[in-house]
Amino acid sequence: MGKLFDIGLQQLTGPAPGDRAGVDAPAPNSARGTFFLETFGCQMNDHDSEKVAGVLLSRGYRQVESAEAASLILYNTCSIREKAAQKVFSRLGEYREKQKDGKIIGVLGCVAQQEGEDIFERAPWVSLVCGSASYRKLPQMLAELEAGNHRVTGLDTDTDETFETEMTRRDNPWRAYLTIIEGCDKACSYCVVPFTRGPERSRSSDSILREVRQLSDLGYSEVQLLGQTVNSYSDPTSRRMSFSELLLAVADVPGIRRVRFTTSHPSDFEKDIVEAIESQPKLCDHVHLPVQSGSSKVLRAMQRTYSREEYLEKVGMIRGAKRPIALTTDIIVGFPGETEADFEETLSLLEEVQYDSLFSFKYSPRPNTPSLSMTDSIPEEEKSRRLALLQDKQREIQRARNSSLVGETFEVLVSGKSRRENQWAGYTTSHRVVNFASQAQELLGTYVQVRVTDATPNSLLGEHAV
Ligand code: 5AD
Ligand code: SF4
């Protein structure tokens, strides 16, 4: 998902331990040096990087905005599809020269976990290789690096711990990401996540709610709860809060106006989540429910644990809610064995569900995954053809859905200002982007009413309704 804007590092703060909130990054300790952290991949990676930055800042490092200015270069990587993983090695090649200048280079995230110590073979200028399940050990690993060790690894995935930090340096001053569950216990046959992020571990509800209170004190009004299968949340404390109870408890924290969550797995999506959204307007009216394919045969081969019909039952539950809930999804085209008829079932599912938006991908065979042993039978050009057809169809659905909103008024959290005079951008609670005109002096971070005057497939246009 694109970021609406970037803000400078000076503005960034994070929740501090204890009761005192709003503590700025500690004063830099020049002996520790500077770090540059680059992130690829999903929102979980973005947020992991925010926590990694927090760990480094609390140890006295200073964050800089270019690799040239840094003594420590960290690269948080993604391996969900082959292209993403390839990018990592080409970027590491660019860093090679930098190591000669005495810089320390580290690889974090999914590629680190997947490739492990082989990274030292392929890129001997790398000194740190650490997967996300080992981030808790980062302080020790940093100490080893500081002591001059040139081969430091954190690659264990057999952990029941989550990565909690005393300080997180957040990138967005209004919307805070917050991981509530790490890893994944599902076994989708195409997916590297169970290998790279390890088994499912839920954070305690006490700790989550404590952090939400701190975030609210810091001025955040929107929180987004994160997890690969966020709705599989299982509170490890004796309170045994269900996911929907947790959503309601987060929404009850004074100062919080919007609560989002992503990504939901269809098999664990139950009526109580819809009921929670119905009963509490602070719970955003948006569910991201990846389907991956409209064909039950392909879903079986993907080991998705539901059929087309079962998925459609969940959709019926969401569409039947007392207030409209936007629905978005992920789709893979060209999975091994996907016939033209299977693909057409995916197109007909789009027609039937009328998603508000979707992310679509060409199947990419990944190391360690069960589907690697299936022949990747669909030629690249055919995958591209299917992807284009799917995206064309969805564009028309979105054009019609967004057009039907012209004339309506929505609350928008303003999070971007255009270079053009009097033009602003923000999100509705259904996560639609709205570009709108207003004569107001300063709107960033505020909630305003916007009347929709026009629509495109990907955004709404409007004017500030005062
Ligand atoms: N090939 C293509 N797409 C994939 N995804 C996950 N693994 C693969 C793969 N091997 C997609 C799924 C998932 C999203 C995050 O990435 O659609 O929901
Ligand atoms: Fe991957 Fe499936 Fe887990 Fe999602 S639910 S992270 S697609 S294994």
JSON list of N, CA, C and O and ligand atoms in Angstrom, two decimals, residues 42 79-82 189-193 228 263 288 290-292 304 329-333 359-366 369 371, ligand 1:
[
{"chain": "A", "resi": 42, "resn": "CYS", "atom": "N", "xyz": [5.86, -6.00, 3.20]},
{"chain": "A", "resi": 42, "resn": "CYS", "atom": "CA", "xyz": [4.51, -5.76, 3.69]},
{"chain": "A", "resi": 42, "resn": "CYS", "atom": "C", "xyz": [4.49, -4.80, 4.88]},
{"chain": "A", "resi": 42, "resn": "CYS", "atom": "O", "xyz": [5.53, -4.35, 5.36]},
{"chain": "A", "resi": 79, "resn": "SER", "atom": "N", "xyz": [10.65, -11.89, 0.92]},
{"chain": "A", "resi": 79, "resn": "SER", "atom": "CA", "xyz": [10.90, -12.98, -0.03]},
{"chain": "A", "resi": 79, "resn": "SER", "atom": "C", "xyz": [9.60, -13.62, -0.49]},
{"chain": "A", "resi": 79, "resn": "SER", "atom": "O", "xyz": [9.58, -14.74, -0.95]},
{"chain": "A", "resi": 80, "resn": "ILE", "atom": "N", "xyz": [8.49, -12.87, -0.36]},
{"chain": "A", "resi": 80, "resn": "ILE", "atom": "CA", "xyz": [7.18, -13.46, -0.64]},
{"chain": "A", "resi": 80, "resn": "ILE", "atom": "C", "xyz": [7.09, -13.92, -2.10]},
{"chain": "A", "resi": 80, "resn": "ILE", "atom": "O", "xyz": [6.52, -14.95, -2.40]},
{"chain": "A", "resi": 81, "resn": "ARG", "atom": "N", "xyz": [7.67, -13.13, -3.02]},
{"chain": "A", "resi": 81, "resn": "ARG", "atom": "CA", "xyz": [7.76, -13.53, -4.42]},
{"chain": "A", "resi": 81, "resn": "ARG", "atom": "C", "xyz": [9.20, -13.42, -4.87]},
{"chain": "A", "resi": 81, "resn": "ARG", "atom": "O", "xyz": [9.98, -12.68, -4.29]},
{"chain": "A", "resi": 82, "resn": "GLU", "atom": "N", "xyz": [9.52, -14.14, -5.94]},
{"chain": "A", "resi": 82, "resn": "GLU", "atom": "CA", "xyz": [10.92, -14.23, -6.35]},
{"chain": "A", "resi": 82, "resn": "GLU", "atom": "C", "xyz": [11.52, -12.86, -6.66]},
{"chain": "A", "resi": 82, "resn": "GLU", "atom": "O", "xyz": [12.66, -12.56, -6.29]},
{"chain": "A", "resi": 189, "resn": "SER", "atom": "N", "xyz": [0.13, -23.71, 0.38]},
{"chain": "A", "resi": 189, "resn": "SER", "atom": "CA", "xyz": [1.21, -24.47, -0.28]},
{"chain": "A", "resi": 189, "resn": "SER", "atom": "C", "xyz": [2.19, -23.60, -1.05]},
{"chain": "A", "resi": 189, "resn": "SER", "atom": "O", "xyz": [3.27, -24.03, -1.38]},
{"chain": "A", "resi": 190, "resn": "TYR", "atom": "N", "xyz": [1.83, -22.33, -1.32]},
{"chain": "A", "resi": 190, "resn": "TYR", "atom": "CA", "xyz": [2.71, -21.44, -2.10]},
{"chain": "A", "resi": 190, "resn": "TYR", "atom": "C", "xyz": [3.53, -20.51, -1.21]},
{"chain": "A", "resi": 190, "resn": "TYR", "atom": "O", "xyz": [4.34, -19.74, -1.73]},
{"chain": "A", "resi": 191, "resn": "CYS", "atom": "N", "xyz": [3.33, -20.54, 0.10]},
{"chain": "A", "resi": 191, "resn": "CYS", "atom": "CA", "xyz": [3.75, -19.40, 0.92]},
{"chain": "A", "resi": 191, "resn": "CYS", "atom": "C", "xyz": [4.99, -19.66, 1.79]},
{"chain": "A", "resi": 191, "resn": "CYS", "atom": "O", "xyz": [5.06, -20.68, 2.48]},
{"chain": "A", "resi": 192, "resn": "VAL", "atom": "N", "xyz": [5.91, -18.71, 1.78]},
{"chain": "A", "resi": 192, "resn": "VAL", "atom": "CA", "xyz": [7.15, -18.85, 2.58]},
{"chain": "A", "resi": 192, "resn": "VAL", "atom": "C", "xyz": [6.98, -18.40, 4.02]},
{"chain": "A", "resi": 192, "resn": "VAL", "atom": "O", "xyz": [7.84, -18.69, 4.86]},
{"chain": "A", "resi": 193, "resn": "VAL", "atom": "N", "xyz": [5.89, -17.68, 4.31]},
{"chain": "A", "resi": 193, "resn": "VAL", "atom": "CA", "xyz": [5.79, -17.04, 5.63]},
{"chain": "A", "resi": 193, "resn": "VAL", "atom": "C", "xyz": [5.94, -18.00, 6.82]},
{"chain": "A", "resi": 193, "resn": "VAL", "atom": "O", "xyz": [6.66, -17.71, 7.76]},
{"chain": "A", "resi": 228, "resn": "GLN", "atom": "N", "xyz": [-0.17, -11.76, 10.26]},
{"chain": "A", "resi": 228, "resn": "GLN", "atom": "CA", "xyz": [-0.38, -12.47, 8.99]},
{"chain": "A", "resi": 228, "resn": "GLN", "atom": "C", "xyz": [-1.76, -13.07, 8.95]},
{"chain": "A", "resi": 228, "resn": "GLN", "atom": "O", "xyz": [-2.40, -13.13, 7.90]},
{"chain": "A", "resi": 263, "resn": "THR", "atom": "N", "xyz": [-3.97, -8.93, 8.41]},
{"chain": "A", "resi": 263, "resn": "THR", "atom": "CA", "xyz": [-4.83, -9.50, 7.39]},
{"chain": "A", "resi": 263, "resn": "THR", "atom": "C", "xyz": [-5.71, -10.60, 8.02]},
{"chain": "A", "resi": 263, "resn": "THR", "atom": "O", "xyz": [-5.20, -11.37, 8.84]},
{"chain": "A", "resi": 288, "resn": "HIS", "atom": "N", "xyz": [-10.08, -6.88, 5.08]},
{"chain": "A", "resi": 288, "resn": "HIS", "atom": "CA", "xyz": [-9.24, -7.43, 4.01]},
{"chain": "A", "resi": 288, "resn": "HIS", "atom": "C", "xyz": [-9.25, -8.95, 4.18]},
{"chain": "A", "resi": 288, "resn": "HIS", "atom": "O", "xyz": [-8.76, -9.47, 5.18]},
{"chain": "A", "resi": 290, "resn": "PRO", "atom": "N", "xyz": [-8.27, -12.12, 2.10]},
{"chain": "A", "resi": 290, "resn": "PRO", "atom": "CA", "xyz": [-7.69, -12.74, 0.90]},
{"chain": "A", "resi": 290, "resn": "PRO", "atom": "C", "xyz": [-8.40, -14.04, 0.52]},
{"chain": "A", "resi": 290, "resn": "PRO", "atom": "O", "xyz": [-8.61, -14.91, 1.36]},
{"chain": "A", "resi": 291, "resn": "VAL", "atom": "N", "xyz": [-8.76, -14.15, -0.77]},
{"chain": "A", "resi": 291, "resn": "VAL", "atom": "CA", "xyz": [-9.42, -15.37, -1.24]},
{"chain": "A", "resi": 291, "resn": "VAL", "atom": "C", "xyz": [-8.42, -16.23, -2.01]},
{"chain": "A", "resi": 291, "resn": "VAL", "atom": "O", "xyz": [-8.49, -17.43, -1.98]},
{"chain": "A", "resi": 292, "resn": "GLN", "atom": "N", "xyz": [-7.53, -15.60, -2.75]},
{"chain": "A", "resi": 292, "resn": "GLN", "atom": "CA", "xyz": [-6.46, -16.22, -3.56]},
{"chain": "A", "resi": 292, "resn": "GLN", "atom": "C", "xyz": [-6.96, -16.83, -4.87]},
{"chain": "A", "resi": 292, "resn": "GLN", "atom": "O", "xyz": [-6.30, -16.71, -5.89]},
{"chain": "A", "resi": 304, "resn": "ARG", "atom": "N", "xyz": [-5.82, -23.92, 1.21]},
{"chain": "A", "resi": 304, "resn": "ARG", "atom": "CA", "xyz": [-6.37, -22.72, 1.85]},
{"chain": "A", "resi": 304, "resn": "ARG", "atom": "C", "xyz": [-7.41, -23.05, 2.93]},
{"chain": "A", "resi": 304, "resn": "ARG", "atom": "O", "xyz": [-7.94, -22.14, 3.57]},
{"chain": "A", "resi": 329, "resn": "THR", "atom": "N", "xyz": [-9.30, -7.87, -1.14]},
{"chain": "A", "resi": 329, "resn": "THR", "atom": "CA", "xyz": [-8.77, -9.24, -1.17]},
{"chain": "A", "resi": 329, "resn": "THR", "atom": "C", "xyz": [-7.41, -9.31, -1.85]},
{"chain": "A", "resi": 329, "resn": "THR", "atom": "O", "xyz": [-6.93, -8.32, -2.40]},
{"chain": "A", "resi": 330, "resn": "ASP", "atom": "N", "xyz": [-6.80, -10.49, -1.77]},
{"chain": "A", "resi": 330, "resn": "ASP", "atom": "CA", "xyz": [-5.58, -10.82, -2.54]},
{"chain": "A", "resi": 330, "resn": "ASP", "atom": "C", "xyz": [-5.91, -11.99, -3.46]},
{"chain": "A", "resi": 330, "resn": "ASP", "atom": "O", "xyz": [-6.63, -12.91, -3.05]},
{"chain": "A", "resi": 331, "resn": "ILE", "atom": "N", "xyz": [-5.33, -11.95, -4.67]},
{"chain": "A", "resi": 331, "resn": "ILE", "atom": "CA", "xyz": [-5.57, -13.04, -5.62]},
{"chain": "A", "resi": 331, "resn": "ILE", "atom": "C", "xyz": [-4.26, -13.44, -6.28]},
{"chain": "A", "resi": 331, "resn": "ILE", "atom": "O", "xyz": [-3.44, -12.57, -6.62]},
{"chain": "A", "resi": 332, "resn": "ILE", "atom": "N", "xyz": [-4.06, -14.74, -6.44]},
{"chain": "A", "resi": 332, "resn": "ILE", "atom": "CA", "xyz": [-2.90, -15.25, -7.18]},
{"chain": "A", "resi": 332, "resn": "ILE", "atom": "C", "xyz": [-3.42, -15.85, -8.48]},
{"chain": "A", "resi": 332, "resn": "ILE", "atom": "O", "xyz": [-4.34, -16.68, -8.45]},
{"chain": "A", "resi": 333, "resn": "VAL", "atom": "N", "xyz": [-2.85, -15.44, -9.61]},
{"chain": "A", "resi": 333, "resn": "VAL", "atom": "CA", "xyz": [-3.21, -16.09, -10.88]},
{"chain": "A", "resi": 333, "resn": "VAL", "atom": "C", "xyz": [-2.07, -17.00, -11.33]},
{"chain": "A", "resi": 333, "resn": "VAL", "atom": "O", "xyz": [-0.91, -16.76, -11.00]},
{"chain": "A", "resi": 359, "resn": "PHE", "atom": "N", "xyz": [-5.42, -6.76, -4.35]},
{"chain": "A", "resi": 359, "resn": "PHE", "atom": "CA", "xyz": [-4.03, -6.91, -4.75]},
{"chain": "A", "resi": 359, "resn": "PHE", "atom": "C", "xyz": [-3.95, -8.22, -5.51]},
{"chain": "A", "resi": 359, "resn": "PHE", "atom": "O", "xyz": [-4.47, -9.25, -5.06]},
{"chain": "A", "resi": 360, "resn": "SER", "atom": "N", "xyz": [-3.29, -8.18, -6.70]},
{"chain": "A", "resi": 360, "resn": "SER", "atom": "CA", "xyz": [-3.23, -9.41, -7.48]},
{"chain": "A", "resi": 360, "resn": "SER", "atom": "C", "xyz": [-1.79, -9.70, -7.87]},
{"chain": "A", "resi": 360, "resn": "SER", "atom": "O", "xyz": [-0.99, -8.78, -8.09]},
{"chain": "A", "resi": 361, "resn": "PHE", "atom": "N", "xyz": [-1.47, -10.99, -7.92]},
{"chain": "A", "resi": 361, "resn": "PHE", "atom": "CA", "xyz": [-0.09, -11.42, -8.14]},
{"chain": "A", "resi": 361, "resn": "PHE", "atom": "C", "xyz": [-0.04, -12.59, -9.09]},
{"chain": "A", "resi": 361, "resn": "PHE", "atom": "O", "xyz": [-0.95, -13.42, -9.11]},
{"chain": "A", "resi": 362, "resn": "LYS", "atom": "N", "xyz": [1.07, -12.68, -9.84]},
{"chain": "A", "resi": 362, "resn": "LYS", "atom": "CA", "xyz": [1.33, -13.89, -10.62]},
{"chain": "A", "resi": 362, "resn": "LYS", "atom": "C", "xyz": [1.99, -14.89, -9.69]},
{"chain": "A", "resi": 362, "resn": "LYS", "atom": "O", "xyz": [2.86, -14.51, -8.90]},
{"chain": "A", "resi": 363, "resn": "TYR", "atom": "N", "xyz": [1.58, -16.14, -9.77]},
{"chain": "A", "resi": 363, "resn": "TYR", "atom": "CA", "xyz": [2.18, -17.17, -8.92]},
{"chain": "A", "resi": 363, "resn": "TYR", "atom": "C", "xyz": [3.70, -17.19, -9.12]},
{"chain": "A", "resi": 363, "resn": "TYR", "atom": "O", "xyz": [4.20, -17.14, -10.24]},
{"chain": "A", "resi": 364, "resn": "SER", "atom": "N", "xyz": [4.42, -17.29, -8.01]},
{"chain": "A", "resi": 364, "resn": "SER", "atom": "CA", "xyz": [5.88, -17.31, -8.04]},
{"chain": "A", "resi": 364, "resn": "SER", "atom": "C", "xyz": [6.34, -18.47, -7.15]},
{"chain": "A", "resi": 364, "resn": "SER", "atom": "O", "xyz": [6.05, -18.48, -5.95]},
{"chain": "A", "resi": 365, "resn": "PRO", "atom": "N", "xyz": [7.02, -19.49, -7.73]},
{"chain": "A", "resi": 365, "resn": "PRO", "atom": "CA", "xyz": [7.43, -20.64, -6.91]},
{"chain": "A", "resi": 365, "resn": "PRO", "atom": "C", "xyz": [8.48, -20.22, -5.88]},
{"chain": "A", "resi": 365, "resn": "PRO", "atom": "O", "xyz": [9.41, -19.49, -6.24]},
{"chain": "A", "resi": 366, "resn": "ARG", "atom": "N", "xyz": [8.32, -20.65, -4.65]},
{"chain": "A", "resi": 366, "resn": "ARG", "atom": "CA", "xyz": [9.22, -20.23, -3.58]},
{"chain": "A", "resi": 366, "resn": "ARG", "atom": "C", "xyz": [9.91, -21.42, -2.92]},
{"chain": "A", "resi": 366, "resn": "ARG", "atom": "O", "xyz": [9.31, -22.49, -2.80]},
{"chain": "A", "resi": 369, "resn": "THR", "atom": "N", "xyz": [8.51, -24.43, -0.11]},
{"chain": "A", "resi": 369, "resn": "THR", "atom": "CA", "xyz": [7.06, -24.51, -0.07]},
{"chain": "A", "resi": 369, "resn": "THR", "atom": "C", "xyz": [6.57, -25.79, -0.76]},
{"chain": "A", "resi": 369, "resn": "THR", "atom": "O", "xyz": [7.19, -26.25, -1.72]},
{"chain": "A", "resi": 371, "resn": "SER", "atom": "N", "xyz": [4.21, -26.25, -2.83]},
{"chain": "A", "resi": 371, "resn": "SER", "atom": "CA", "xyz": [3.84, -26.14, -4.25]},
{"chain": "A", "resi": 371, "resn": "SER", "atom": "C", "xyz": [5.07, -26.12, -5.17]},
{"chain": "A", "resi": 371, "resn": "SER", "atom": "O", "xyz": [4.93, -26.19, -6.38]},
{"chain": "B", "resi": 1, "resn": "5AD", "atom": "N1", "xyz": [3.36, -16.25, -5.41]},
{"chain": "B", "resi": 1, "resn": "5AD", "atom": "C1", "xyz": [2.52, -15.24, -5.67]},
{"chain": "B", "resi": 1, "resn": "5AD", "atom": "N2", "xyz": [1.85, -14.55, -4.71]},
{"chain": "B", "resi": 1, "resn": "5AD", "atom": "C2", "xyz": [2.05, -14.92, -3.43]},
{"chain": "B", "resi": 1, "resn": "5AD", "atom": "N3", "xyz": [1.53, -14.46, -2.28]},
{"chain": "B", "resi": 1, "resn": "5AD", "atom": "C3", "xyz": [2.06, -15.17, -1.26]},
{"chain": "B", "resi": 1, "resn": "5AD", "atom": "N4", "xyz": [2.92, -16.10, -1.73]},
{"chain": "B", "resi": 1, "resn": "5AD", "atom": "C4", "xyz": [2.93, -15.97, -3.08]},
{"chain": "B", "resi": 1, "resn": "5AD", "atom": "C5", "xyz": [3.59, -16.65, -4.13]},
{"chain": "B", "resi": 1, "resn": "5AD", "atom": "N5", "xyz": [4.42, -17.67, -3.88]},
{"chain": "B", "resi": 1, "resn": "5AD", "atom": "C6", "xyz": [0.54, -13.38, -2.21]},
{"chain": "B", "resi": 1, "resn": "5AD", "atom": "C7", "xyz": [-0.78, -13.88, -1.59]},
{"chain": "B", "resi": 1, "resn": "5AD", "atom": "C8", "xyz": [-0.74, -13.26, -0.23]},
{"chain": "B", "resi": 1, "resn": "5AD", "atom": "C9", "xyz": [-0.02, -11.95, -0.50]},
{"chain": "B", "resi": 1, "resn": "5AD", "atom": "C10", "xyz": [0.54, -11.27, 0.69]},
{"chain": "B", "resi": 1, "resn": "5AD", "atom": "O1", "xyz": [1.02, -12.34, -1.38]},
{"chain": "B", "resi": 1, "resn": "5AD", "atom": "O2", "xyz": [-1.86, -13.38, -2.36]},
{"chain": "B", "resi": 1, "resn": "5AD", "atom": "O3", "xyz": [-2.04, -13.03, 0.30]}
]
